[in-house]
Amino acid sequence: MIYRASHFLIGLLLITLVGCQSQDDPIPVAEAFLEAMQSGDYEKAGEYGTTETRKLLLQFQRIRQMSGDTLLDGEDGQIEILSEDLQKDRAVVYFRSDAEPGEQQITLRKIEIDGKKVWRVDLQKRELPWDSPPAQLPS
């Protein structure tokens, strides 16, 4: 009886540790966001972002629609996470993508949603995939 109870407790501990670890790791959120962006699914990408990120994505989508730019839509390139710089409630994830040459980065912030602290992409304008951003974004 003690043998089974100890296995149960060890299993429960492992499940708890794995669950906690995934919430404390910004990389899965960054990967899901980048994959949605690469496929042109801005709504899905917004699910992994802060409120400010969702606003930026909406503006970016409008700009792309107005310009007729479909460069990223539906591309099936690979995304490779290179490293992360984790500092308390902020993280920068460095990655490489087949769609864009060179190392790129994406910023994440740990925010509270429904009483839980979770990682969300806190996209900066300089991190949007455009060659030269317009002087003023449309409202």
Coordinates of N, CA and C in Angstrom, one line a residue:
M1 N 0.8 -1.2 0.0 CA 0.0 0.0 0.0 C 0.9 1.3 0.0
I2 N 1.9 1.3 0.8 CA 2.8 2.4 0.9 C 3.5 2.6 -0.5
Y3 N 3.9 1.4 -1.1 CA 4.6 1.5 -2.4 C 3.7 2.2 -3.4
R4 N 2.4 1.9 -3.5 CA 1.5 2.5 -4.5 C 1.3 4.0 -4.2
A5 N 1.2 4.3 -2.9 CA 1.0 5.7 -2.5 C 2.2 6.5 -2.9
S6 N 3.4 6.0 -2.7 CA 4.6 6.7 -3.1 C 4.7 7.0 -4.6
H7 N 4.3 5.9 -5.4 CA 4.3 6.1 -6.8 C 3.3 7.2 -7.3
F8 N 2.1 7.2 -6.6 CA 1.1 8.2 -6.9 C 1.6 9.6 -6.6
L9 N 2.3 9.7 -5.4 CA 2.8 11.1 -5.0 C 3.9 11.5 -6.0
I10 N 4.8 10.6 -6.4 CA 5.8 11.0 -7.3 C 5.2 11.4 -8.7
G11 N 4.3 10.6 -9.1 CA 3.6 11.0 -10.4 C 2.9 12.3 -10.3
L12 N 2.2 12.6 -9.2 CA 1.6 13.9 -9.0 C 2.6 15.0 -9.0
L13 N 3.7 14.8 -8.3 CA 4.8 15.8 -8.3 C 5.3 16.1 -9.6
L14 N 5.5 15.1 -10.4 CA 6.1 15.3 -11.8 C 5.1 16.0 -12.7
I15 N 3.8 15.7 -12.6 CA 2.8 16.4 -13.3 C 2.7 17.9 -12.9
T16 N 2.8 18.1 -11.7 CA 2.8 19.5 -11.2 C 4.0 20.3 -11.7
L17 N 5.2 19.7 -11.6 CA 6.4 20.3 -12.1 C 6.3 20.6 -13.6
V18 N 5.9 19.7 -14.4 CA 5.8 19.9 -15.8 C 4.8 21.0 -16.1
G19 N 3.7 21.0 -15.4 CA 2.7 22.1 -15.6 C 3.2 23.4 -15.2
C20 N 3.9 23.5 -14.2 CA 4.5 24.8 -13.7 C 5.6 25.3 -14.7
Q21 N 6.4 24.3 -15.2 CA 7.5 24.7 -16.0 C 6.9 25.3 -17.3
S22 N 5.9 24.7 -17.9 CA 5.4 25.2 -19.2 C 4.9 26.7 -19.0
Q23 N 4.3 27.0 -17.9 CA 3.8 28.4 -17.7 C 5.0 29.4 -17.4
D24 N 6.1 28.9 -17.0 CA 7.2 29.7 -16.7 C 8.2 29.8 -17.9
D25 N 7.8 29.3 -19.0 CA 8.7 29.3 -20.2 C 8.1 30.1 -21.3
P26 N 8.7 31.2 -21.7 CA 8.1 32.0 -22.8 C 8.3 31.4 -24.2
I27 N 9.2 30.4 -24.4 CA 9.5 29.9 -25.7 C 8.3 29.3 -26.4
P28 N 7.4 28.4 -25.8 CA 6.3 27.9 -26.5 C 5.3 29.0 -26.9
V29 N 5.2 30.0 -26.2 CA 4.3 31.1 -26.6 C 4.9 31.8 -27.8
A30 N 6.2 32.1 -27.7 CA 6.9 32.7 -28.9 C 6.7 31.9 -30.1
E31 N 6.9 30.6 -30.0 CA 6.8 29.7 -31.2 C 5.4 29.7 -31.8
A32 N 4.4 29.6 -30.9 CA 3.0 29.6 -31.4 C 2.7 30.9 -32.1
F33 N 3.1 32.0 -31.5 CA 2.9 33.4 -32.1 C 3.6 33.5 -33.5
L34 N 4.9 33.1 -33.5 CA 5.6 33.2 -34.8 C 5.1 32.3 -35.9
E35 N 4.6 31.1 -35.5 CA 4.0 30.2 -36.5 C 2.7 30.8 -37.1
A36 N 1.9 31.4 -36.2 CA 0.7 32.1 -36.7 C 1.0 33.3 -37.5
M37 N 2.0 34.1 -37.2 CA 2.4 35.2 -38.0 C 2.8 34.7 -39.4
Q38 N 3.7 33.7 -39.4 CA 4.2 33.2 -40.6 C 3.1 32.7 -41.6
S39 N 2.1 32.2 -41.0 CA 1.0 31.7 -41.9 C 0.0 32.8 -42.2
G40 N 0.2 34.0 -41.7 CA -0.7 35.2 -41.9 C -1.9 35.1 -41.1
D41 N -2.0 34.3 -40.0 CA -3.2 34.3 -39.2 C -3.0 35.2 -38.0
Y42 N -3.3 36.5 -38.3 CA -3.1 37.5 -37.2 C -4.0 37.4 -36.1
E43 N -5.2 36.9 -36.3 CA -6.2 36.7 -35.2 C -5.6 35.6 -34.2
K44 N -5.1 34.5 -34.7 CA -4.5 33.5 -33.9 C -3.3 34.0 -33.2
A45 N -2.4 34.8 -33.9 CA -1.2 35.4 -33.3 C -1.6 36.3 -32.2
G46 N -2.7 37.0 -32.3 CA -3.2 37.9 -31.3 C -3.5 37.2 -30.0
E47 N -3.9 36.0 -30.1 CA -4.3 35.2 -28.9 C -3.0 35.0 -28.0
Y48 N -1.8 35.1 -28.5 CA -0.6 35.0 -27.8 C 0.0 36.3 -27.4
G49 N -0.7 37.4 -27.7 CA -0.2 38.7 -27.4 C -0.9 39.5 -26.4
T50 N -0.2 40.6 -26.0 CA -0.8 41.6 -25.1 C -1.9 42.4 -25.8
T51 N -2.7 43.2 -25.1 CA -3.6 44.0 -25.8 C -3.0 45.0 -26.8
E52 N -1.8 45.5 -26.4 CA -1.1 46.4 -27.3 C -0.6 45.6 -28.6
T53 N -0.2 44.4 -28.4 CA 0.3 43.6 -29.5 C -0.9 43.3 -30.5
R54 N -2.1 43.0 -30.0 CA -3.2 42.8 -30.8 C -3.6 44.1 -31.6
K55 N -3.4 45.2 -31.0 CA -3.7 46.5 -31.7 C -2.6 46.7 -32.9
L56 N -1.4 46.4 -32.6 CA -0.3 46.5 -33.6 C -0.6 45.6 -34.7
L57 N -1.0 44.3 -34.4 CA -1.3 43.3 -35.4 C -2.4 43.8 -36.3
L58 N -3.4 44.4 -35.8 CA -4.6 44.9 -36.5 C -4.1 46.0 -37.5
Q59 N -3.3 46.9 -37.0 CA -2.7 47.9 -37.9 C -1.8 47.3 -39.0
F60 N -1.0 46.4 -38.6 CA -0.1 45.7 -39.6 C -0.9 45.0 -40.6
Q61 N -2.0 44.3 -40.2 CA -2.8 43.6 -41.2 C -3.5 44.6 -42.2
R62 N -4.0 45.8 -41.7 CA -4.6 46.8 -42.5 C -3.6 47.3 -43.5
I63 N -2.4 47.6 -43.1 CA -1.3 48.1 -44.0 C -1.0 47.1 -45.1
R64 N -0.9 45.8 -44.7 CA -0.6 44.8 -45.7 C -1.8 44.6 -46.7
Q65 N -3.0 44.7 -46.2 CA -4.2 44.6 -47.1 C -4.2 45.8 -48.1
M66 N -3.9 47.0 -47.5 CA -3.9 48.2 -48.4 C -2.9 48.2 -49.4
S67 N -1.7 47.6 -49.1 CA -0.6 47.6 -50.0 C -0.6 46.4 -50.9
G68 N -1.5 45.4 -50.6 CA -1.6 44.2 -51.5 C -0.4 43.3 -51.2
D69 N 0.3 43.5 -50.1 CA 1.4 42.6 -49.7 C 0.9 41.3 -49.2
T70 N 1.3 40.2 -49.8 CA 1.0 38.9 -49.3 C 2.2 38.0 -49.1
L71 N 3.3 38.7 -48.9 CA 4.6 38.0 -48.8 C 4.6 36.9 -47.8
L72 N 4.1 37.2 -46.6 CA 4.2 36.2 -45.5 C 3.0 35.2 -45.5
D73 N 1.9 35.5 -46.2 CA 0.7 34.6 -46.1 C 1.0 33.2 -46.6
G74 N 0.8 32.2 -45.8 CA 0.9 30.9 -46.2 C 2.3 30.3 -46.4
E75 N 3.3 31.0 -46.1 CA 4.7 30.5 -46.2 C 4.9 29.4 -45.3
D76 N 5.6 28.4 -45.7 CA 5.9 27.2 -44.9 C 7.3 27.1 -44.5
G77 N 7.9 28.2 -44.1 CA 9.3 28.1 -43.7 C 9.5 27.6 -42.2
Q78 N 10.7 27.3 -41.9 CA 11.0 26.8 -40.6 C 11.4 28.0 -39.7
I79 N 11.0 27.9 -38.4 CA 11.4 28.8 -37.4 C 12.2 28.1 -36.4
E80 N 13.4 28.7 -36.1 CA 14.3 28.0 -35.2 C 14.6 29.0 -34.0
I81 N 14.3 28.6 -32.8 CA 14.5 29.4 -31.6 C 16.0 29.2 -31.3
L82 N 16.7 30.3 -31.2 CA 18.2 30.3 -30.9 C 18.5 30.4 -29.5
S83 N 17.8 31.3 -28.8 CA 18.1 31.5 -27.3 C 17.0 32.4 -26.8
E84 N 17.1 32.6 -25.4 CA 16.2 33.5 -24.7 C 17.0 34.3 -23.7
D85 N 16.6 35.5 -23.5 CA 17.1 36.3 -22.4 C 16.0 36.6 -21.4
L86 N 16.0 35.9 -20.3 CA 14.9 35.9 -19.4 C 15.3 36.8 -18.2
Q87 N 14.4 37.9 -17.9 CA 14.7 38.8 -16.8 C 13.4 39.0 -16.1
K88 N 13.1 38.2 -15.1 CA 11.9 38.3 -14.2 C 10.6 38.2 -15.1
D89 N 9.9 39.3 -15.3 CA 8.7 39.3 -16.0 C 8.8 39.8 -17.5
R90 N 10.0 39.7 -18.0 CA 10.3 40.2 -19.4 C 11.2 39.2 -20.0
A91 N 11.0 38.9 -21.3 CA 11.9 37.9 -22.0 C 12.1 38.4 -23.4
V92 N 13.3 38.2 -23.9 CA 13.5 38.4 -25.4 C 13.9 37.0 -25.9
V93 N 13.2 36.6 -26.9 CA 13.5 35.3 -27.6 C 14.1 35.6 -28.9
Y94 N 15.2 35.0 -29.2 CA 16.0 35.2 -30.4 C 15.7 34.0 -31.3
F95 N 15.4 34.3 -32.6 CA 15.0 33.2 -33.5 C 15.5 33.5 -34.9
R96 N 15.5 32.5 -35.7 CA 15.8 32.6 -37.1 C 14.7 32.0 -37.9
S97 N 14.3 32.6 -39.0 CA 13.2 32.1 -39.9 C 13.7 32.0 -41.3
D98 N 13.1 31.0 -42.0 CA 13.4 30.9 -43.4 C 12.9 32.1 -44.2
A99 N 11.8 32.7 -43.7 CA 11.2 33.8 -44.4 C 12.0 35.1 -44.4
E100 N 12.8 35.3 -43.4 CA 13.7 36.5 -43.2 C 15.1 36.1 -42.9
P101 N 16.1 36.7 -43.5 CA 17.5 36.4 -43.2 C 17.9 37.0 -41.9
G102 N 18.9 36.3 -41.3 CA 19.5 36.8 -40.0 C 18.7 36.5 -38.8
E103 N 19.3 36.8 -37.7 CA 18.7 36.6 -36.4 C 17.7 37.7 -36.1
Q104 N 16.6 37.3 -35.5 CA 15.5 38.3 -35.2 C 15.2 38.1 -33.7
Q105 N 14.4 39.0 -33.2 CA 14.0 38.8 -31.8 C 12.5 39.2 -31.6
I106 N 12.0 38.7 -30.5 CA 10.6 39.0 -30.2 C 10.6 39.2 -28.6
T107 N 9.8 40.2 -28.2 CA 9.8 40.5 -26.8 C 8.5 39.9 -26.2
L108 N 8.6 39.4 -25.0 CA 7.5 38.8 -24.3 C 7.4 39.4 -22.9
R109 N 6.2 39.5 -22.3 CA 6.0 40.0 -21.0 C 5.1 39.1 -20.2
K110 N 5.4 38.9 -19.0 CA 4.5 38.1 -18.1 C 3.4 39.0 -17.5
I111 N 2.2 38.6 -17.9 CA 1.1 39.5 -17.4 C 0.1 38.6 -16.7
E112 N -0.8 39.2 -15.9 CA -1.8 38.4 -15.2 C -3.1 38.4 -16.0
I113 N -3.6 37.2 -16.2 CA -4.9 36.9 -16.9 C -5.7 36.0 -16.0
D114 N -6.9 36.3 -15.6 CA -7.7 35.5 -14.8 C -7.0 35.0 -13.6
G115 N -6.2 35.8 -12.9 CA -5.5 35.5 -11.7 C -4.3 34.7 -11.9
K116 N -3.9 34.4 -13.1 CA -2.7 33.6 -13.4 C -1.7 34.5 -14.2
K117 N -0.4 34.3 -13.8 CA 0.7 35.0 -14.6 C 1.0 34.1 -15.8
V118 N 0.9 34.7 -17.0 CA 1.2 34.0 -18.2 C 2.1 34.8 -19.1
W119 N 2.8 34.2 -20.0 CA 3.7 34.9 -21.0 C 2.8 35.3 -22.2
R120 N 3.0 36.5 -22.6 CA 2.4 37.0 -23.8 C 3.4 37.8 -24.6
V121 N 3.2 37.8 -25.9 CA 4.1 38.5 -26.8 C 3.8 40.0 -26.6
D122 N 4.8 40.8 -26.4 CA 4.7 42.3 -26.2 C 5.4 42.9 -27.4
L123 N 4.8 42.7 -28.6 CA 5.4 43.1 -29.8 C 5.8 44.6 -29.9
Q124 N 7.0 44.9 -30.3 CA 7.5 46.2 -30.5 C 7.4 46.6 -32.0
K125 N 7.2 47.8 -32.3 CA 7.0 48.2 -33.7 C 8.2 47.7 -34.5
R126 N 9.4 47.8 -33.9 CA 10.6 47.5 -34.7 C 10.7 46.0 -34.9
E127 N 9.9 45.2 -34.2 CA 9.9 43.7 -34.4 C 8.9 43.2 -35.5
L128 N 8.1 44.2 -36.0 CA 7.2 43.8 -37.1 C 8.0 43.5 -38.4
P129 N 7.5 42.5 -39.1 CA 8.3 42.1 -40.3 C 8.0 43.0 -41.5
W130 N 8.5 44.2 -41.5 CA 8.3 45.1 -42.7 C 9.7 45.7 -43.0
D131 N 10.0 46.0 -44.2 CA 11.3 46.5 -44.6 C 11.5 47.9 -44.0
S132 N 10.6 48.8 -44.2 CA 10.7 50.1 -43.6 C 9.3 50.6 -43.2
P133 N 9.0 50.7 -41.9 CA 7.7 51.0 -41.4 C 7.3 52.4 -41.9
P134 N 6.0 52.5 -42.1 CA 5.5 53.8 -42.5 C 5.7 54.8 -41.4
A135 N 5.8 56.1 -41.8 CA 6.0 57.2 -40.8 C 4.9 57.2 -39.8
Q136 N 3.6 57.0 -40.3 CA 2.5 57.0 -39.3 C 1.6 55.9 -39.6
L137 N 1.2 55.1 -38.6 CA 0.3 54.0 -38.8 C -1.1 54.6 -38.9
P138 N -2.0 54.0 -39.7 CA -3.3 54.4 -39.8 C -4.1 54.1 -38.5
S139 N -5.1 55.0 -38.2 CA -5.9 54.7 -37.0 C -7.2 54.0 -37.3

